[in-house]
mmCIF file of C-alpha atoms in Angstrom:
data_model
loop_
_atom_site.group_PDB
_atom_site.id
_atom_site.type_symbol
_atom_site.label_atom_id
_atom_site.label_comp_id
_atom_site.label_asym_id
_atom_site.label_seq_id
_atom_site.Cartn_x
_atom_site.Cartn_y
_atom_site.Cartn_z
ATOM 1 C CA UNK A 4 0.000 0.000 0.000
ATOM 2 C CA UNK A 5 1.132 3.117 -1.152
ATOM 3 C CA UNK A 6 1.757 5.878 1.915
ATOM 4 C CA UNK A 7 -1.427 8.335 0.666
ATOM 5 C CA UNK A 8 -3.720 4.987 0.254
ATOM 6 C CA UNK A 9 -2.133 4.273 3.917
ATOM 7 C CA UNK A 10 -3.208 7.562 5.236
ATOM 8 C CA UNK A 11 -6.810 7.711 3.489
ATOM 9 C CA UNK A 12 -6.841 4.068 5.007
ATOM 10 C CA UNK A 13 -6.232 5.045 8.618
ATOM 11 C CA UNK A 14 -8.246 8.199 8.680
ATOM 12 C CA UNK A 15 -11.687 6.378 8.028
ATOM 13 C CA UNK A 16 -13.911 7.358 10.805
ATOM 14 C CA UNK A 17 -14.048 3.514 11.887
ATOM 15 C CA UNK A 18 -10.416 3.180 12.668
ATOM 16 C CA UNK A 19 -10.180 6.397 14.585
ATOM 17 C CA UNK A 20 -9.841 5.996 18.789
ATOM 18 C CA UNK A 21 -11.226 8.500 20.973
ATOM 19 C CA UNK A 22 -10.462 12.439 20.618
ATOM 20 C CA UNK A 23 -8.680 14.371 23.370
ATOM 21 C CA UNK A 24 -11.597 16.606 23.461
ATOM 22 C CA UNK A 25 -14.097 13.755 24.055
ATOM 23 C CA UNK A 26 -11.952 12.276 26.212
ATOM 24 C CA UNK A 27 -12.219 16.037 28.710
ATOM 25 C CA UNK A 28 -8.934 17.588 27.830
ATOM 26 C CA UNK A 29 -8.508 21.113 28.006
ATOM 27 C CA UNK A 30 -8.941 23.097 24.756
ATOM 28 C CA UNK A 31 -5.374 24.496 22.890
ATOM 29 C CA UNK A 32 -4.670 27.855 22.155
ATOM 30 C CA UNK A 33 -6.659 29.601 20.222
ATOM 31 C CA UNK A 34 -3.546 31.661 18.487
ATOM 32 C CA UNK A 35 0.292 30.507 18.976
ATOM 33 C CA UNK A 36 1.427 32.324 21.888
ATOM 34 C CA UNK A 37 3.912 35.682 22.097
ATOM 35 C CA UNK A 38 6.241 37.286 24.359
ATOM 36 C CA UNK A 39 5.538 40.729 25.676
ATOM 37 C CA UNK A 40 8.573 41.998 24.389
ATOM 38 C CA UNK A 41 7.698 40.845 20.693
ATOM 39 C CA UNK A 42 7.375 43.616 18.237
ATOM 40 C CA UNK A 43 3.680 43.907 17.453
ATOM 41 C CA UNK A 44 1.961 46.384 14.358
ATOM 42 C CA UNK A 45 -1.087 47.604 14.674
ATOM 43 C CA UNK A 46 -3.398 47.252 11.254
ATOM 44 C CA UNK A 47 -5.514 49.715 9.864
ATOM 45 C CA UNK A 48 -9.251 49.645 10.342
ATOM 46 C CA UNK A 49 -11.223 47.687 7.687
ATOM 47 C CA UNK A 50 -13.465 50.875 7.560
ATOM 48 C CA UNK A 51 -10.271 52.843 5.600
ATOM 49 C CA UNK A 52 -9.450 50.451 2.967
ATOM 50 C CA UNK A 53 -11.061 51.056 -1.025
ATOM 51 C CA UNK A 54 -12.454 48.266 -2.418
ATOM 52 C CA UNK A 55 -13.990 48.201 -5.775
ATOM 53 C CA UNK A 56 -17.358 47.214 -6.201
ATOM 54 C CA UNK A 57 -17.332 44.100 -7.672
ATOM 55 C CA UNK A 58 -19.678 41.105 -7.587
ATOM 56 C CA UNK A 59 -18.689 37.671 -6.209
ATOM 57 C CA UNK A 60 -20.047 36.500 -9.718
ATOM 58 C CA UNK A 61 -17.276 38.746 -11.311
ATOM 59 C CA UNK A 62 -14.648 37.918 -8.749
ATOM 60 C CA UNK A 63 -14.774 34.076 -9.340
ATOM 61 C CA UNK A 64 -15.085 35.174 -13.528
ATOM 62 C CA UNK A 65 -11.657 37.146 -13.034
ATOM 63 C CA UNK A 66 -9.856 34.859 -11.146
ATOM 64 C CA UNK A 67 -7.045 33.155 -12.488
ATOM 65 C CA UNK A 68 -3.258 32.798 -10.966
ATOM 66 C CA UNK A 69 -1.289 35.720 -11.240
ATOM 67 C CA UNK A 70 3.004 34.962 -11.199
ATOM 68 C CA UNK A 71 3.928 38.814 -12.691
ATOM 69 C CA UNK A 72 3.027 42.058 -10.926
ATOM 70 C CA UNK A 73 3.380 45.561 -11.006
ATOM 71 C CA UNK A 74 6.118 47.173 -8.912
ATOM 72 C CA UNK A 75 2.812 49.383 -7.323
ATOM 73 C CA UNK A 76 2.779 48.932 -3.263
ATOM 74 C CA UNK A 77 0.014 47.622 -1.879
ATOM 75 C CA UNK A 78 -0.921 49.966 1.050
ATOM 76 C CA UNK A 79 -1.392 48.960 4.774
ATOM 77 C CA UNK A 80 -4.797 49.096 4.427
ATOM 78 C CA UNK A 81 -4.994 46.711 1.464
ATOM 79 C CA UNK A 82 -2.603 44.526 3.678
ATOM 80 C CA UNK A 83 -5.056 44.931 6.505
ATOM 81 C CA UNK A 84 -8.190 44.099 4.150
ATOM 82 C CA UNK A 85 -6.720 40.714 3.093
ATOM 83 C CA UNK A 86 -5.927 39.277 6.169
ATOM 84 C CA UNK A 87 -9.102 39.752 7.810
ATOM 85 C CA UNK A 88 -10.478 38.220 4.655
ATOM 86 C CA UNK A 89 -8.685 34.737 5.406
ATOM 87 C CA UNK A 90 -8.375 34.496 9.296
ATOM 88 C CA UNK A 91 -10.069 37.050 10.569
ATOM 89 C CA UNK A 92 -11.974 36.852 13.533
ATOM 90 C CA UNK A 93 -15.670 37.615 13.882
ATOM 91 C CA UNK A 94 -16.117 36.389 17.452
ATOM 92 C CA UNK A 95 -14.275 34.682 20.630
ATOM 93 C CA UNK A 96 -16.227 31.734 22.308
ATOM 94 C CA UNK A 97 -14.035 31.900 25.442
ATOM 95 C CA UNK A 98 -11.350 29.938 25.262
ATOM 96 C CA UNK A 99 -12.866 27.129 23.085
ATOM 97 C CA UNK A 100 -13.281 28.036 19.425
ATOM 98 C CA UNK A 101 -12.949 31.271 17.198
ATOM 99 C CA UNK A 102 -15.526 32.172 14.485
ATOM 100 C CA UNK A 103 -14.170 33.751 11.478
ATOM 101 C CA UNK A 104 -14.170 34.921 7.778
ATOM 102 C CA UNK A 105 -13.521 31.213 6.177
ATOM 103 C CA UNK A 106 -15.131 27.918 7.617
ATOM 104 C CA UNK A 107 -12.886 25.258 9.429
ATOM 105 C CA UNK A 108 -14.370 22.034 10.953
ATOM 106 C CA UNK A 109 -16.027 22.429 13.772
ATOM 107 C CA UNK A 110 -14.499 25.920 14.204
ATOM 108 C CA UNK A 111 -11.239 24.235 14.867
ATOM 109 C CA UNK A 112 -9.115 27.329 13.047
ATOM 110 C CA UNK A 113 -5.655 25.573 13.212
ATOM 111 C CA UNK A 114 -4.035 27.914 10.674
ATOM 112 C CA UNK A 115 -1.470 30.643 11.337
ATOM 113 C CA UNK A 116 -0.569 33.372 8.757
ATOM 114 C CA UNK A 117 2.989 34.299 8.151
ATOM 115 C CA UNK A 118 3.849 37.072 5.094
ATOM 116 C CA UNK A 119 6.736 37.750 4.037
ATOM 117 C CA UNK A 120 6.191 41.990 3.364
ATOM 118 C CA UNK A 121 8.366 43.150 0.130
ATOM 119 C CA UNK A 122 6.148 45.816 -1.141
ATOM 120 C CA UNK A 123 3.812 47.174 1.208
ATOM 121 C CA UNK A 124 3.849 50.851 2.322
ATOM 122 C CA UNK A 125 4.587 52.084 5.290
ATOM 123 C CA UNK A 126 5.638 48.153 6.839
ATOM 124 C CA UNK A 127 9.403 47.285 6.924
ATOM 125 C CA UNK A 128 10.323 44.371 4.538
ATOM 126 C CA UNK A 129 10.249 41.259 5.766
ATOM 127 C CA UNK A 130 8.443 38.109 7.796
ATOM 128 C CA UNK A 131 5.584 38.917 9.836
ATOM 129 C CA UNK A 132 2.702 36.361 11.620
ATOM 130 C CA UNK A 133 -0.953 37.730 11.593
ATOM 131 C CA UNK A 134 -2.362 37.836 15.059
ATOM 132 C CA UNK A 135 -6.036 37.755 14.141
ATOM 133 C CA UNK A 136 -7.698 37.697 17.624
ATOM 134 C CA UNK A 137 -5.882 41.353 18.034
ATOM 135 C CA UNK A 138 -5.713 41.761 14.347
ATOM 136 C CA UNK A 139 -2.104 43.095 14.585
ATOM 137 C CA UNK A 140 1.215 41.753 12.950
ATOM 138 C CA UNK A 141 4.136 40.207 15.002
ATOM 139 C CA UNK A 142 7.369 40.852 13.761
ATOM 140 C CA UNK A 143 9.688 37.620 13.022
ATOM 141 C CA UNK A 144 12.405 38.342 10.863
ATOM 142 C CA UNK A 145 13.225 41.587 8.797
ATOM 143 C CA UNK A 146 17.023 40.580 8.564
ATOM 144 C CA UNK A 147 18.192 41.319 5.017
ATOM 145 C CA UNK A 148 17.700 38.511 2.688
ATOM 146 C CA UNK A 149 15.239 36.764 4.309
ATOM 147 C CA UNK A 150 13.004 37.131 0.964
ATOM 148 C CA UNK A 151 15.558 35.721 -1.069
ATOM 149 C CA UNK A 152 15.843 32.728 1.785
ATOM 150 C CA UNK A 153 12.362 32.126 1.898
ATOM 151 C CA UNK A 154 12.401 32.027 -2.385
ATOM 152 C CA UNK A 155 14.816 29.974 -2.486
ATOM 153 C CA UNK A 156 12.864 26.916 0.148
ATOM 154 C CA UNK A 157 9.563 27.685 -2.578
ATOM 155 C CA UNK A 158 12.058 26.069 -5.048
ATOM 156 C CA UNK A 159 13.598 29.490 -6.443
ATOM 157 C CA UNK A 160 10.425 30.716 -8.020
ATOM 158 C CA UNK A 161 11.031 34.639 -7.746
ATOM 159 C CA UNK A 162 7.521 35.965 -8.014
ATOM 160 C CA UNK A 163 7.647 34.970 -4.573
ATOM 161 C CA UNK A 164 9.885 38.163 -3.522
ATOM 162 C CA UNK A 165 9.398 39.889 -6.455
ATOM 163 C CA UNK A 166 5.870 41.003 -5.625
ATOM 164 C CA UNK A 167 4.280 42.808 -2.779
ATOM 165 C CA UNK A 168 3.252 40.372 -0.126
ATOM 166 C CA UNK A 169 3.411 36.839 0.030
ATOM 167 C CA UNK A 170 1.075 34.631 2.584
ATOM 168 C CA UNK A 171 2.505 31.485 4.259
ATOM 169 C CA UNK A 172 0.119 29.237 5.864
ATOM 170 C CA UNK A 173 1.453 26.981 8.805
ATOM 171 C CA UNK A 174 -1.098 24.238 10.738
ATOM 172 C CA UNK A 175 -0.939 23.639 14.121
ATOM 173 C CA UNK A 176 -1.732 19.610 14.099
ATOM 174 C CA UNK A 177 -3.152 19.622 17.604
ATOM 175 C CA UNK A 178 -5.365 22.245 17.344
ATOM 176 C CA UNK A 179 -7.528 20.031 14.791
ATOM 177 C CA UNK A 180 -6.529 16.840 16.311
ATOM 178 C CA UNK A 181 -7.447 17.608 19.670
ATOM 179 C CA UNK A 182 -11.176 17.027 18.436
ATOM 180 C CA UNK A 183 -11.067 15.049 15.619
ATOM 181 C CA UNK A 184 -8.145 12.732 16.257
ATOM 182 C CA UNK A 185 -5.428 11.503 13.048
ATOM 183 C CA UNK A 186 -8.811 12.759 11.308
ATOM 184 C CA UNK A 187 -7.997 15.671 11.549
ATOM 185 C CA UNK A 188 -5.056 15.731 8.981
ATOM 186 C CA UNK A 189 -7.261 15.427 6.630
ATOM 187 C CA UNK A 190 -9.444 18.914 7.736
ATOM 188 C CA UNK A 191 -5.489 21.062 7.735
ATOM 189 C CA UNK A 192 -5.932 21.088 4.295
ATOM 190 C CA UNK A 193 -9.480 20.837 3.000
ATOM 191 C CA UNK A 194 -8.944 24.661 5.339
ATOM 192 C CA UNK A 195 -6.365 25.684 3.916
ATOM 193 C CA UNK A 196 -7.970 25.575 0.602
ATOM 194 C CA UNK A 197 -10.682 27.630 1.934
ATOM 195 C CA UNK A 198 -8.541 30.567 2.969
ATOM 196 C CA UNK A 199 -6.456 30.572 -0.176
ATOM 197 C CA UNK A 200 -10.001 31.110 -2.418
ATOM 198 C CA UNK A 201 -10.736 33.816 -0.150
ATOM 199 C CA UNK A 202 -7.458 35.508 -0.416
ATOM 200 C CA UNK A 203 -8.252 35.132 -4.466
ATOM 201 C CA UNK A 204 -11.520 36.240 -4.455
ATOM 202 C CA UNK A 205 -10.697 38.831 -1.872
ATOM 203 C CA UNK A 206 -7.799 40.151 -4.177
ATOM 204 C CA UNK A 207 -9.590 40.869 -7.011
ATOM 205 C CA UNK A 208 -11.900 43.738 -4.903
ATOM 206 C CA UNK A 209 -7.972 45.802 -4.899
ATOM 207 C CA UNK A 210 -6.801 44.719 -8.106
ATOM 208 C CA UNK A 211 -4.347 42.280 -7.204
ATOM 209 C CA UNK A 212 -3.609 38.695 -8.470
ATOM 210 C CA UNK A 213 -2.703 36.061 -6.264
ATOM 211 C CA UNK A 214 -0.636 32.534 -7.786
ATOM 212 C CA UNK A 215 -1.136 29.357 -4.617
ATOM 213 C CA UNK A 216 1.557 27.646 -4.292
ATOM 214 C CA UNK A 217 2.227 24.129 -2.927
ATOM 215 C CA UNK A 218 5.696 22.894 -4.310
ATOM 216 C CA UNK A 219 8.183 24.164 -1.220
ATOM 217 C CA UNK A 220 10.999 22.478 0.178
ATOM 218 C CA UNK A 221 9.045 21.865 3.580
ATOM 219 C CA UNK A 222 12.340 21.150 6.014
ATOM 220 C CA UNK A 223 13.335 24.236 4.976
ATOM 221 C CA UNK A 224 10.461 26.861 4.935
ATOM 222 C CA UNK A 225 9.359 25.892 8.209
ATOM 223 C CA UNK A 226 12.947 26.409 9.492
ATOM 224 C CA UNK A 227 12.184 29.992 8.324
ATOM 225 C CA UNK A 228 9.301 30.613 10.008
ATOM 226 C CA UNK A 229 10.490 29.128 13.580
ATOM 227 C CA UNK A 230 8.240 26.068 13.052
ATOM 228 C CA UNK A 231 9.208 22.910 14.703
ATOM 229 C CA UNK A 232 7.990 20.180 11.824
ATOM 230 C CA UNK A 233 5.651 18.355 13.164
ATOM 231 C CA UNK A 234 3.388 20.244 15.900
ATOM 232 C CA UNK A 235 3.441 23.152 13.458
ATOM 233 C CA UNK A 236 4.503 23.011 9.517
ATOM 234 C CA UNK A 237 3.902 24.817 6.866
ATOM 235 C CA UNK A 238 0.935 23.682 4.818
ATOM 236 C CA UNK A 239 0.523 26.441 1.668
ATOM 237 C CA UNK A 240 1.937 29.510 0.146
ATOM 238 C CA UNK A 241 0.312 32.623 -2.050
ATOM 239 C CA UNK A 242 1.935 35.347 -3.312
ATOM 240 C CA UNK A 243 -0.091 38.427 -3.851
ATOM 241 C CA UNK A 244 0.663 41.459 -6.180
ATOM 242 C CA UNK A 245 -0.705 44.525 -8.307
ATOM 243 C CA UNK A 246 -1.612 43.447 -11.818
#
């Protein structure tokens, strides 16, 4: 048996054992936790950003992937706009769950944002996660080169740096396992799929293209973004630009 007939195999609801959550363990974290001395960025209000006024008829018509952009910035704003479009949050059920702008099962949400800045004005290149409970950005890594590092782990495909923002998508394994058991592997990326078409449709509102991306050297990306591998890898990449 091949290893993805292995997984589909072991994944079937009947040869799944007991979750942790039916089993009365305490939820995870809704977010990955920060330090207080972490550099965080405040993000405009959703109320200042200009969208066009475009149907989600003509949005899904438009879309296509996008791999050559403009050298326009996007603008904070825009930046802003986008993020609350994939993870952002709509409302806090205590510690348990987090409802937001793209399904998940069972409102599970185990998806961080990373993006790597080149282009946006008014942010300082380089990594950044998405904090979406506080909607601010947490600043990882704005050493020089780190867009030419992170590049070079999507297999040297340049549109990557060469555009203004690019969104990284890591899953935090227990966060989905924790009610749904091995499962749950399985539900990482039917969700990631369902942020990445809202960042597309989402996109086309501020005349951007957007080009997914799933061919990375894994080992080596998550090494980027602080990610340990296993409790936390990264799952999907966009890159985002003016057209």
């Amino acid at each position: 048996m091949t290893i993805g007939k292995e997984f589909l195999e072991k994944t079937k609801f009947q040869n799944l054992m007991r979750s942790d959550q039916s089993l009365g363990y305490p939820y995870p974290p809704l977010e990955l936790e920060y330090a207080d001395t972490d550099v965080l960025i405040d993000l405009p209000d959703l109320e200042s950003v200009s969208t066009a006024n475009i149907t989600v008829t003509d949005a899904i018509e438009k879309r296509i992937s996008v791999r050559d952009y403009s050298t326009e910035p996007i603008s904070m704003e825009e930046l802003s706009y986008l993020l609350w479009c994939t993870q952002g949050v709509k409302k806090v059920i205590r510690d348990a769950a987090t409802f937001r702008t793209v399904p998940s099962a069972g409102a599970r949400h185990a998806l961080e944002t990373y993006i790597l800045a080149n282009n946006v004005k008014g942010l300082e290149s380089g990594l950044y996660r998405f904090l979406p409970i506080e909607h601010k950005l947490l600043q990882v890594n704005t050493d020089a080169g780190i867009s030419d590092r992170i590049a070079k782990a999507c297999l040297g495909q340049d549109f990557v740096k060469k555009n203004t923002v690019t969104f990284i998508w890591t899953a935090v394994a227990y966060r989905m396992t924790y009610r749904y058991g091995e499962r749950g592997y399985r539900y990482l990326h039917l969700d990631a799929g369902h942020v990445c078409q809202n960042l597309y449709l989402s996109a086309e509102s501020i005349g951007c293209g957007v080009c997914a991306i799933a061919a990375f050297l894994d080992d080596e990306l998550n090494d980027l973004l602080g990610a340990d591998g296993e409790e936390e890898f990264a799952i999907y990449v966009a890159t985002v630009g003016k057209v």
